[in-house]
Amino acid sequence: MHVYPSELADLIIEKWDSFAPAPEGAAQGAAHTLPAKDALENLISTCYQVSMMREEGEAITLRVILADPQLFPADQGPPKGFLRMRFATPQPLNAYTLRNLSPAVDFERSLIGVEQHPEKGFRIWGVINSGIRWLQEYRGGSRKINLLPESLVLHLNGPGRLTLCKGDRIVATLSGGRLLDSTANPFRSTWIQRLFEPQHGALMESHEAFRASVPYPVARIHKDLIVNLQFQILKRIISVTRRSQHGGTFIIFPSDNPPEISSDNPSILLKYKFQDDEAVHRQQNLLASMIRLTATALGDMKEPDRMITWKDYVELRHVSAAYNLVEAFYEHAQFVARLASVDGVVVVCSRGVLGFGGMIVGSLDILTEVAIAHDAEGTRVTLEKIESYGSRHRSAYHLCNDHHQVMAIVVSQDGNARLAKWRNGIVTCWPLTSEMFVGDN
């Protein structure tokens, strides 16, 4: 069943007031109420029509915010604020005006400001330069983010694709007439934590050994710190691969020495296999170093067994001492992502990147359909035939079907990404939308 502006307006109205109060640091002002349903539906419909247009042959991408210009002080600007520029004469809000403005308003750096006049309806009052730090929520990053006021924000992400937000928080995403559930994030599932439990346990043991070996206080670490650090690297890799417009496939093994590439009858032939030395362990070493830095910086002689979490790390990473390690994390992720630009799969195990340019081979079972997950655990699914997928997806699905411990991340040339894993007796796939990564940074 497809969803249209009328149903989407109902959903936004239903969910709007259920959000918690604005996060600390968000622009404050008058109550950020929604317009009446008919007006809201008209606004959504207008933006939807614009998303289907093209400007000089290019798809239109925009961000539109329904907010009073007074919420944005005139003396501020990026990177620590918003630069709002008001038109001397407000412009009518319609599809053609938005299309005409689109070349001047970079999706990543700017928004179009809209207000609702009691007699003249919606009008465009100007433009806002936000800077690009907000993209860290999607791509990973460590700098402080400017928070938008808790107003209605519409992202026009491409043909027929809208994301509606309350400030910086996503309310709903519409794509191809269907609502996408941004909470169905497999990286937050219990099954994926169990899959990588041996890695997490090894890092925890290594950290405890480090604590026992030094004379100064070092805090203990909660497992969620390790989980989130690993997720940040994956987020960055997926983001870089999306923007490359080449696509790529990442085959991830939870074990150290996967027999699927090292046996006499391998399932993956690696054209470019790396020598197994310290460089292969780069990611694990960076994880251990970041954990030690955080735990040492937050160590307390009065509380020797203090437990630190991901939230503690988020506060600490803005300290200059952590900058080099944070940069090293993202440089490594950038490097791994670029390997996928060569035809073939990139193979990763718990030790690190083993090689790239891999070809999936062998006598794999015949697979005709996969399950599309609608929740993080993959308990709510619908079946889908794989005949409509390209060879990149099909080969990854066949590998997951034949080797149940394998996890695959496939990114298409158009930027769509999926995670595939054998779950509950079938290869199960999770669409990895950018929106599901918001709030994890």
Short mmCIF file of C-alpha atoms in Angstrom, two decimals, residues 8 60 95 127 149 153 183 199 235-236 246 301 317 365 376 378 400:
data_model
loop_
_atom_site.label_atom_id
_atom_site.label_comp_id
_atom_site.label_asym_id
_atom_site.label_seq_id
_atom_site.Cartn_x
_atom_site.Cartn_y
_atom_site.Cartn_z
CA LEU A 8 1.80 11.39 5.62
CA ILE A 60 16.59 18.42 -7.13
CA ALA A 95 7.08 24.13 -6.92
CA VAL A 127 17.80 31.21 2.93
CA PRO A 149 14.92 24.80 16.22
CA VAL A 153 12.07 20.47 8.36
CA THR A 183 14.34 2.46 13.80
CA GLN A 199 35.79 -9.44 19.49
CA LYS A 235 28.85 4.31 9.25
CA ARG A 236 31.78 6.17 7.73
CA HIS A 246 30.55 3.38 -7.77
CA MET A 301 41.72 7.79 42.08
CA ARG A 317 36.20 13.43 22.02
CA ASP A 365 23.01 -23.23 -3.12
CA ALA A 376 16.14 -4.56 13.93
CA GLY A 378 14.50 -9.47 11.64
CA CYS A 400 25.22 -15.60 3.02
#
